[in-house]
JSON list of C-alpha atoms in Angstrom, two decimals:
[
{"chain": "A", "resi": 1, "resn": "MET", "atom": "CA", "xyz": [95.31, 81.90, 92.41]},
{"chain": "A", "resi": 2, "resn": "ASN", "atom": "CA", "xyz": [96.55, 82.92, 95.86]},
{"chain": "A", "resi": 3, "resn": "ALA", "atom": "CA", "xyz": [96.96, 86.80, 96.32]},
{"chain": "A", "resi": 4, "resn": "GLN", "atom": "CA", "xyz": [99.54, 86.53, 99.09]},
{"chain": "A", "resi": 5, "resn": "LEU", "atom": "CA", "xyz": [102.97, 87.79, 98.42]},
{"chain": "A", "resi": 6, "resn": "GLN", "atom": "CA", "xyz": [105.40, 84.95, 97.58]},
{"chain": "A", "resi": 7, "resn": "PRO", "atom": "CA", "xyz": [108.79, 85.15, 99.35]},
{"chain": "A", "resi": 8, "resn": "THR", "atom": "CA", "xyz": [111.55, 86.30, 97.11]},
{"chain": "A", "resi": 9, "resn": "GLY", "atom": "CA", "xyz": [115.32, 85.85, 97.42]},
{"chain": "A", "resi": 10, "resn": "SER", "atom": "CA", "xyz": [115.39, 88.76, 99.88]},
{"chain": "A", "resi": 11, "resn": "ALA", "atom": "CA", "xyz": [116.05, 88.24, 103.48]},
{"chain": "A", "resi": 12, "resn": "TYR", "atom": "CA", "xyz": [113.40, 90.76, 104.42]},
{"chain": "A", "resi": 13, "resn": "PHE", "atom": "CA", "xyz": [110.72, 88.08, 104.08]},
{"chain": "A", "resi": 14, "resn": "ILE", "atom": "CA", "xyz": [112.44, 86.00, 106.84]},
{"chain": "A", "resi": 15, "resn": "ALA", "atom": "CA", "xyz": [111.44, 88.50, 109.54]},
{"chain": "A", "resi": 16, "resn": "LYS", "atom": "CA", "xyz": [108.74, 87.98, 111.86]},
{"chain": "A", "resi": 17, "resn": "GLU", "atom": "CA", "xyz": [105.56, 90.05, 111.11]},
{"chain": "A", "resi": 18, "resn": "THR", "atom": "CA", "xyz": [105.73, 91.76, 114.52]},
{"chain": "A", "resi": 19, "resn": "GLU", "atom": "CA", "xyz": [109.24, 93.10, 113.82]},
{"chain": "A", "resi": 20, "resn": "LYS", "atom": "CA", "xyz": [109.35, 96.59, 112.24]},
{"chain": "A", "resi": 21, "resn": "PRO", "atom": "CA", "xyz": [112.16, 97.57, 109.91]},
{"chain": "A", "resi": 22, "resn": "GLU", "atom": "CA", "xyz": [114.48, 100.39, 111.15]},
{"chain": "A", "resi": 23, "resn": "ASN", "atom": "CA", "xyz": [117.51, 102.21, 109.80]},
{"chain": "A", "resi": 24, "resn": "HIS", "atom": "CA", "xyz": [120.87, 101.32, 111.40]},
{"chain": "A", "resi": 25, "resn": "THR", "atom": "CA", "xyz": [124.27, 102.68, 110.78]},
{"chain": "A", "resi": 26, "resn": "LEU", "atom": "CA", "xyz": [127.06, 100.02, 110.73]},
{"chain": "A", "resi": 27, "resn": "SER", "atom": "CA", "xyz": [130.77, 100.78, 110.96]},
{"chain": "A", "resi": 28, "resn": "VAL", "atom": "CA", "xyz": [133.00, 98.21, 109.31]},
{"chain": "A", "resi": 29, "resn": "LEU", "atom": "CA", "xyz": [136.83, 98.23, 109.84]},
{"chain": "A", "resi": 30, "resn": "VAL", "atom": "CA", "xyz": [138.56, 96.40, 107.01]},
{"chain": "A", "resi": 31, "resn": "ASP", "atom": "CA", "xyz": [141.96, 95.93, 105.45]},
{"chain": "A", "resi": 32, "resn": "ASN", "atom": "CA", "xyz": [142.58, 98.58, 102.79]},
{"chain": "A", "resi": 33, "resn": "GLU", "atom": "CA", "xyz": [143.23, 96.16, 99.91]},
{"chain": "A", "resi": 34, "resn": "PRO", "atom": "CA", "xyz": [141.60, 95.57, 96.34]},
{"chain": "A", "resi": 35, "resn": "GLY", "atom": "CA", "xyz": [138.38, 93.59, 96.33]},
{"chain": "A", "resi": 36, "resn": "VAL", "atom": "CA", "xyz": [137.32, 94.17, 100.01]},
{"chain": "A", "resi": 37, "resn": "LEU", "atom": "CA", "xyz": [134.54, 96.64, 99.21]},
{"chain": "A", "resi": 38, "resn": "ALA", "atom": "CA", "xyz": [133.27, 94.38, 96.34]},
{"chain": "A", "resi": 39, "resn": "ARG", "atom": "CA", "xyz": [133.05, 91.41, 98.89]},
{"chain": "A", "resi": 40, "resn": "VAL", "atom": "CA", "xyz": [131.04, 93.62, 101.40]},
{"chain": "A", "resi": 41, "resn": "ILE", "atom": "CA", "xyz": [128.72, 94.94, 98.76]},
{"chain": "A", "resi": 42, "resn": "GLY", "atom": "CA", "xyz": [128.37, 91.36, 97.35]},
{"chain": "A", "resi": 43, "resn": "LEU", "atom": "CA", "xyz": [127.14, 90.14, 100.71]},
{"chain": "A", "resi": 44, "resn": "PHE", "atom": "CA", "xyz": [124.36, 92.72, 100.69]},
{"chain": "A", "resi": 45, "resn": "SER", "atom": "CA", "xyz": [123.36, 92.27, 97.05]},
{"chain": "A", "resi": 46, "resn": "GLY", "atom": "CA", "xyz": [123.62, 88.45, 97.22]},
{"chain": "A", "resi": 47, "resn": "ARG", "atom": "CA", "xyz": [121.23, 88.28, 100.26]},
{"chain": "A", "resi": 48, "resn": "GLY", "atom": "CA", "xyz": [118.77, 90.99, 99.06]},
{"chain": "A", "resi": 49, "resn": "TYR", "atom": "CA", "xyz": [119.79, 93.57, 101.63]},
{"chain": "A", "resi": 50, "resn": "ASN", "atom": "CA", "xyz": [119.47, 97.14, 100.69]},
{"chain": "A", "resi": 51, "resn": "ILE", "atom": "CA", "xyz": [122.20, 99.90, 101.26]},
{"chain": "A", "resi": 52, "resn": "GLU", "atom": "CA", "xyz": [120.73, 103.32, 102.01]},
{"chain": "A", "resi": 53, "resn": "SER", "atom": "CA", "xyz": [124.15, 105.05, 102.19]},
{"chain": "A", "resi": 54, "resn": "LEU", "atom": "CA", "xyz": [127.74, 103.87, 101.82]},
{"chain": "A", "resi": 55, "resn": "THR", "atom": "CA", "xyz": [131.06, 105.77, 102.55]},
{"chain": "A", "resi": 56, "resn": "VAL", "atom": "CA", "xyz": [134.59, 104.29, 102.47]},
{"chain": "A", "resi": 57, "resn": "SER", "atom": "CA", "xyz": [137.92, 105.89, 103.28]},
{"chain": "A", "resi": 58, "resn": "GLU", "atom": "CA", "xyz": [141.33, 104.88, 104.59]},
{"chain": "A", "resi": 59, "resn": "THR", "atom": "CA", "xyz": [141.36, 105.89, 108.26]},
{"chain": "A", "resi": 60, "resn": "GLU", "atom": "CA", "xyz": [144.62, 104.30, 109.55]},
{"chain": "A", "resi": 61, "resn": "HIS", "atom": "CA", "xyz": [147.25, 104.87, 106.95]},
{"chain": "A", "resi": 62, "resn": "GLU", "atom": "CA", "xyz": [150.05, 103.08, 108.84]},
{"chain": "A", "resi": 63, "resn": "LYS", "atom": "CA", "xyz": [147.97, 99.98, 109.41]},
{"chain": "A", "resi": 64, "resn": "HIS", "atom": "CA", "xyz": [146.29, 100.04, 105.94]},
{"chain": "A", "resi": 65, "resn": "LEU", "atom": "CA", "xyz": [142.94, 99.98, 107.42]},
{"chain": "A", "resi": 66, "resn": "SER", "atom": "CA", "xyz": [139.77, 101.57, 105.97]},
{"chain": "A", "resi": 67, "resn": "ARG", "atom": "CA", "xyz": [136.40, 102.33, 107.51]},
{"chain": "A", "resi": 68, "resn": "ILE", "atom": "CA", "xyz": [133.16, 101.50, 105.61]},
{"chain": "A", "resi": 69, "resn": "THR", "atom": "CA", "xyz": [130.03, 103.21, 106.91]},
{"chain": "A", "resi": 70, "resn": "ILE", "atom": "CA", "xyz": [126.82, 101.56, 105.83]},
{"chain": "A", "resi": 71, "resn": "VAL", "atom": "CA", "xyz": [123.28, 102.74, 106.49]},
{"chain": "A", "resi": 72, "resn": "THR", "atom": "CA", "xyz": [120.88, 99.85, 105.97]},
{"chain": "A", "resi": 73, "resn": "ARG", "atom": "CA", "xyz": [117.29, 99.12, 106.76]},
{"chain": "A", "resi": 74, "resn": "GLY", "atom": "CA", "xyz": [115.89, 95.91, 108.22]},
{"chain": "A", "resi": 75, "resn": "THR", "atom": "CA", "xyz": [114.25, 94.29, 111.19]},
{"chain": "A", "resi": 76, "resn": "PRO", "atom": "CA", "xyz": [116.41, 93.60, 114.28]},
{"chain": "A", "resi": 77, "resn": "HIS", "atom": "CA", "xyz": [116.73, 89.94, 113.21]},
{"chain": "A", "resi": 78, "resn": "VAL", "atom": "CA", "xyz": [117.93, 90.89, 109.64]},
{"chain": "A", "resi": 79, "resn": "LEU", "atom": "CA", "xyz": [120.21, 93.55, 111.01]},
{"chain": "A", "resi": 80, "resn": "GLU", "atom": "CA", "xyz": [121.85, 91.00, 113.44]},
{"chain": "A", "resi": 81, "resn": "GLN", "atom": "CA", "xyz": [122.22, 88.60, 110.47]},
{"chain": "A", "resi": 82, "resn": "ILE", "atom": "CA", "xyz": [123.98, 91.29, 108.39]},
{"chain": "A", "resi": 83, "resn": "LYS", "atom": "CA", "xyz": [126.41, 92.06, 111.20]},
{"chain": "A", "resi": 84, "resn": "HIS", "atom": "CA", "xyz": [127.24, 88.40, 111.71]},
{"chain": "A", "resi": 85, "resn": "GLN", "atom": "CA", "xyz": [127.78, 87.86, 107.98]},
{"chain": "A", "resi": 86, "resn": "LEU", "atom": "CA", "xyz": [130.03, 90.86, 107.65]},
{"chain": "A", "resi": 87, "resn": "GLU", "atom": "CA", "xyz": [132.07, 89.56, 110.65]},
{"chain": "A", "resi": 88, "resn": "ARG", "atom": "CA", "xyz": [132.86, 86.37, 108.69]},
{"chain": "A", "resi": 89, "resn": "ILE", "atom": "CA", "xyz": [134.43, 88.16, 105.72]},
{"chain": "A", "resi": 90, "resn": "VAL", "atom": "CA", "xyz": [138.21, 87.58, 106.09]},
{"chain": "A", "resi": 91, "resn": "PRO", "atom": "CA", "xyz": [139.57, 91.11, 105.68]},
{"chain": "A", "resi": 92, "resn": "VAL", "atom": "CA", "xyz": [136.95, 92.50, 108.18]},
{"chain": "A", "resi": 93, "resn": "HIS", "atom": "CA", "xyz": [138.47, 93.39, 111.55]},
{"chain": "A", "resi": 94, "resn": "ARG", "atom": "CA", "xyz": [135.44, 94.65, 113.36]},
{"chain": "A", "resi": 95, "resn": "VAL", "atom": "CA", "xyz": [131.75, 95.36, 112.80]},
{"chain": "A", "resi": 96, "resn": "VAL", "atom": "CA", "xyz": [129.94, 97.85, 115.06]},
{"chain": "A", "resi": 97, "resn": "ASP", "atom": "CA", "xyz": [126.22, 98.68, 114.87]},
{"chain": "A", "resi": 98, "resn": "LEU", "atom": "CA", "xyz": [126.54, 102.31, 115.75]},
{"chain": "A", "resi": 99, "resn": "THR", "atom": "CA", "xyz": [122.76, 102.65, 116.28]},
{"chain": "A", "resi": 100, "resn": "VAL", "atom": "CA", "xyz": [122.67, 99.80, 118.90]},
{"chain": "A", "resi": 101, "resn": "ARG", "atom": "CA", "xyz": [125.86, 101.16, 120.54]},
{"chain": "A", "resi": 102, "resn": "SER", "atom": "CA", "xyz": [124.41, 104.67, 120.84]},
{"chain": "A", "resi": 103, "resn": "HIS", "atom": "CA", "xyz": [121.28, 103.22, 122.58]},
{"chain": "A", "resi": 104, "resn": "GLU", "atom": "CA", "xyz": [123.55, 101.47, 125.09]},
{"chain": "A", "resi": 105, "resn": "PHE", "atom": "CA", "xyz": [125.12, 104.81, 125.80]},
{"chain": "A", "resi": 106, "resn": "GLY", "atom": "CA", "xyz": [121.67, 106.37, 126.33]},
{"chain": "A", "resi": 107, "resn": "GLN", "atom": "CA", "xyz": [121.67, 108.26, 123.05]},
{"chain": "A", "resi": 108, "resn": "GLU", "atom": "CA", "xyz": [119.01, 108.19, 120.38]},
{"chain": "A", "resi": 109, "resn": "ARG", "atom": "CA", "xyz": [121.40, 107.94, 117.37]},
{"chain": "A", "resi": 110, "resn": "PRO", "atom": "CA", "xyz": [125.02, 108.09, 116.47]},
{"chain": "A", "resi": 111, "resn": "LEU", "atom": "CA", "xyz": [126.49, 111.35, 115.42]},
{"chain": "A", "resi": 112, "resn": "GLU", "atom": "CA", "xyz": [125.89, 111.43, 111.59]},
{"chain": "A", "resi": 113, "resn": "ARG", "atom": "CA", "xyz": [126.86, 113.89, 108.97]},
{"chain": "A", "resi": 114, "resn": "GLU", "atom": "CA", "xyz": [126.72, 114.06, 105.23]},
{"chain": "A", "resi": 115, "resn": "LEU", "atom": "CA", "xyz": [128.21, 116.47, 102.73]},
{"chain": "A", "resi": 116, "resn": "ALA", "atom": "CA", "xyz": [126.52, 117.57, 99.50]},
{"chain": "A", "resi": 117, "resn": "LEU", "atom": "CA", "xyz": [127.41, 119.75, 96.55]},
{"chain": "A", "resi": 118, "resn": "VAL", "atom": "CA", "xyz": [124.29, 121.36, 95.09]},
{"chain": "A", "resi": 119, "resn": "LYS", "atom": "CA", "xyz": [124.29, 123.27, 91.76]},
{"chain": "A", "resi": 120, "resn": "VAL", "atom": "CA", "xyz": [121.60, 125.87, 91.28]},
{"chain": "A", "resi": 121, "resn": "ALA", "atom": "CA", "xyz": [121.08, 127.89, 88.16]},
{"chain": "A", "resi": 122, "resn": "GLY", "atom": "CA", "xyz": [119.15, 131.04, 88.00]},
{"chain": "A", "resi": 123, "resn": "THR", "atom": "CA", "xyz": [119.07, 134.87, 87.69]},
{"chain": "A", "resi": 124, "resn": "GLY", "atom": "CA", "xyz": [117.21, 137.75, 89.29]},
{"chain": "A", "resi": 125, "resn": "GLU", "atom": "CA", "xyz": [114.89, 137.12, 92.16]},
{"chain": "A", "resi": 126, "resn": "ALA", "atom": "CA", "xyz": [115.45, 133.31, 92.21]},
{"chain": "A", "resi": 127, "resn": "ARG", "atom": "CA", "xyz": [119.18, 133.87, 92.35]},
{"chain": "A", "resi": 128, "resn": "VAL", "atom": "CA", "xyz": [118.80, 136.26, 95.35]},
{"chain": "A", "resi": 129, "resn": "GLU", "atom": "CA", "xyz": [116.41, 133.86, 97.09]},
{"chain": "A", "resi": 130, "resn": "ALA", "atom": "CA", "xyz": [118.77, 130.87, 96.53]},
{"chain": "A", "resi": 131, "resn": "LEU", "atom": "CA", "xyz": [121.66, 132.89, 98.22]},
{"chain": "A", "resi": 132, "resn": "ARG", "atom": "CA", "xyz": [119.39, 133.97, 101.20]},
{"chain": "A", "resi": 133, "resn": "LEU", "atom": "CA", "xyz": [118.22, 130.35, 101.79]},
{"chain": "A", "resi": 134, "resn": "ALA", "atom": "CA", "xyz": [121.83, 129.04, 101.54]},
{"chain": "A", "resi": 135, "resn": "ASP", "atom": "CA", "xyz": [122.90, 131.35, 104.10]},
{"chain": "A", "resi": 136, "resn": "ALA", "atom": "CA", "xyz": [119.98, 130.30, 106.38]},
{"chain": "A", "resi": 137, "resn": "PHE", "atom": "CA", "xyz": [121.17, 126.61, 105.92]},
{"chain": "A", "resi": 138, "resn": "ARG", "atom": "CA", "xyz": [124.80, 127.52, 106.53]},
{"chain": "A", "resi": 139, "resn": "ALA", "atom": "CA", "xyz": [125.73, 126.34, 103.04]},
{"chain": "A", "resi": 140, "resn": "SER", "atom": "CA", "xyz": [128.85, 127.77, 101.51]},
{"chain": "A", "resi": 141, "resn": "VAL", "atom": "CA", "xyz": [129.17, 129.11, 97.95]},
{"chain": "A", "resi": 142, "resn": "ILE", "atom": "CA", "xyz": [132.21, 127.25, 96.52]},
{"chain": "A", "resi": 143, "resn": "ASP", "atom": "CA", "xyz": [131.73, 128.30, 92.89]},
{"chain": "A", "resi": 144, "resn": "ALA", "atom": "CA", "xyz": [129.67, 130.86, 91.22]},
{"chain": "A", "resi": 145, "resn": "ASN", "atom": "CA", "xyz": [129.32, 132.89, 88.06]},
{"chain": "A", "resi": 146, "resn": "THR", "atom": "CA", "xyz": [126.44, 135.07, 86.70]},
{"chain": "A", "resi": 147, "resn": "GLU", "atom": "CA", "xyz": [124.33, 132.02, 85.70]},
{"chain": "A", "resi": 148, "resn": "HIS", "atom": "CA", "xyz": [124.81, 129.44, 88.50]},
{"chain": "A", "resi": 149, "resn": "PHE", "atom": "CA", "xyz": [126.00, 128.62, 92.17]},
{"chain": "A", "resi": 150, "resn": "ILE", "atom": "CA", "xyz": [127.49, 125.51, 93.61]},
{"chain": "A", "resi": 151, "resn": "PHE", "atom": "CA", "xyz": [126.77, 125.24, 97.20]},
{"chain": "A", "resi": 152, "resn": "GLU", "atom": "CA", "xyz": [128.43, 123.03, 99.76]},
{"chain": "A", "resi": 153, "resn": "ILE", "atom": "CA", "xyz": [126.24, 121.91, 102.69]},
{"chain": "A", "resi": 154, "resn": "THR", "atom": "CA", "xyz": [127.01, 119.63, 105.56]},
{"chain": "A", "resi": 155, "resn": "GLY", "atom": "CA", "xyz": [124.74, 118.22, 108.21]},
{"chain": "A", "resi": 156, "resn": "LYS", "atom": "CA", "xyz": [122.18, 115.45, 108.88]},
{"chain": "A", "resi": 157, "resn": "GLY", "atom": "CA", "xyz": [120.62, 113.83, 105.85]},
{"chain": "A", "resi": 158, "resn": "THR", "atom": "CA", "xyz": [117.22, 115.47, 106.73]},
{"chain": "A", "resi": 159, "resn": "LYS", "atom": "CA", "xyz": [118.81, 118.95, 106.55]},
{"chain": "A", "resi": 160, "resn": "ILE", "atom": "CA", "xyz": [120.25, 118.18, 103.18]},
{"chain": "A", "resi": 161, "resn": "ASP", "atom": "CA", "xyz": [116.93, 116.84, 101.97]},
{"chain": "A", "resi": 162, "resn": "GLN", "atom": "CA", "xyz": [115.24, 119.99, 103.10]},
{"chain": "A", "resi": 163, "resn": "PHE", "atom": "CA", "xyz": [117.88, 122.18, 101.38]},
{"chain": "A", "resi": 164, "resn": "ILE", "atom": "CA", "xyz": [117.46, 120.29, 98.11]},
{"chain": "A", "resi": 165, "resn": "ALA", "atom": "CA", "xyz": [113.66, 120.38, 98.32]},
{"chain": "A", "resi": 166, "resn": "ILE", "atom": "CA", "xyz": [113.88, 124.18, 98.79]},
{"chain": "A", "resi": 167, "resn": "MET", "atom": "CA", "xyz": [116.31, 124.67, 95.94]},
{"chain": "A", "resi": 168, "resn": "LYS", "atom": "CA", "xyz": [114.20, 122.69, 93.33]},
{"chain": "A", "resi": 169, "resn": "PRO", "atom": "CA", "xyz": [111.91, 125.50, 92.37]},
{"chain": "A", "resi": 170, "resn": "LEU", "atom": "CA", "xyz": [114.88, 128.02, 92.47]},
{"chain": "A", "resi": 171, "resn": "GLY", "atom": "CA", "xyz": [116.71, 126.25, 89.58]},
{"chain": "A", "resi": 172, "resn": "LEU", "atom": "CA", "xyz": [118.23, 123.11, 91.04]},
{"chain": "A", "resi": 173, "resn": "VAL", "atom": "CA", "xyz": [120.41, 121.48, 88.37]},
{"chain": "A", "resi": 174, "resn": "GLU", "atom": "CA", "xyz": [122.44, 118.80, 90.04]},
{"chain": "A", "resi": 175, "resn": "ILE", "atom": "CA", "xyz": [123.40, 117.13, 93.38]},
{"chain": "A", "resi": 176, "resn": "CYS", "atom": "CA", "xyz": [126.33, 115.08, 94.52]},
{"chain": "A", "resi": 177, "resn": "ARG", "atom": "CA", "xyz": [126.07, 113.63, 98.05]},
{"chain": "A", "resi": 178, "resn": "THR", "atom": "CA", "xyz": [128.83, 111.82, 99.95]},
{"chain": "A", "resi": 179, "resn": "GLY", "atom": "CA", "xyz": [126.72, 109.46, 102.04]},
{"chain": "A", "resi": 180, "resn": "VAL", "atom": "CA", "xyz": [126.76, 109.32, 105.80]},
{"chain": "A", "resi": 181, "resn": "ALA", "atom": "CA", "xyz": [129.93, 109.60, 108.02]},
{"chain": "A", "resi": 182, "resn": "ALA", "atom": "CA", "xyz": [129.18, 108.48, 111.59]},
{"chain": "A", "resi": 183, "resn": "LEU", "atom": "CA", "xyz": [130.70, 108.17, 115.04]},
{"chain": "A", "resi": 184, "resn": "ASN", "atom": "CA", "xyz": [129.26, 107.49, 118.48]},
{"chain": "A", "resi": 185, "resn": "ARG", "atom": "CA", "xyz": [129.63, 110.20, 121.10]},
{"chain": "A", "resi": 186, "resn": "GLY", "atom": "CA", "xyz": [131.92, 109.72, 124.16]},
{"chain": "A", "resi": 187, "resn": "PRO", "atom": "CA", "xyz": [135.60, 108.86, 124.73]},
{"chain": "A", "resi": 188, "resn": "GLN", "atom": "CA", "xyz": [135.54, 105.18, 123.50]},
{"chain": "A", "resi": 189, "resn": "GLY", "atom": "CA", "xyz": [136.42, 104.22, 119.99]},
{"chain": "A", "resi": 190, "resn": "MET", "atom": "CA", "xyz": [134.98, 101.67, 117.77]}
]
């Protein structure tokens, strides 16, 4: 029996062995209508692409347009395929790879932020330490009683990951994250 990996339905097996997977942030401008998000997500799942983060919101109310921000991982070849396939979906107006665009502008990455709500339960010394660390991370207390805190923290995903890791031994109960919102620096738009 051959011990080699057999290709699956995933597009990641199409990539040349010399290409390394990388995270990219895509911004997709779509009509704000029922079923659009399902079609975009269906493209990813149907071809075996993974979504690391997904956020959607109406951004231009008068034009009924929404912006979908997707963080995905793949080789340059796979990422280019994803972009072209997204552009072919009818209610999609524009697809911009913010990571590629930021490199074109001489920047390492697009400006990315995420929001998280983090519930921590505890009393005594653990409670005091959770408050002290939250202050160091510039997290806000948005709900509290004698048994728990709910912190709101905004920043890069790595900052939020660090905050969560530090809160685990102090009584972390629950986390809710929004996913990445991203823009490129500079005066030009999408």
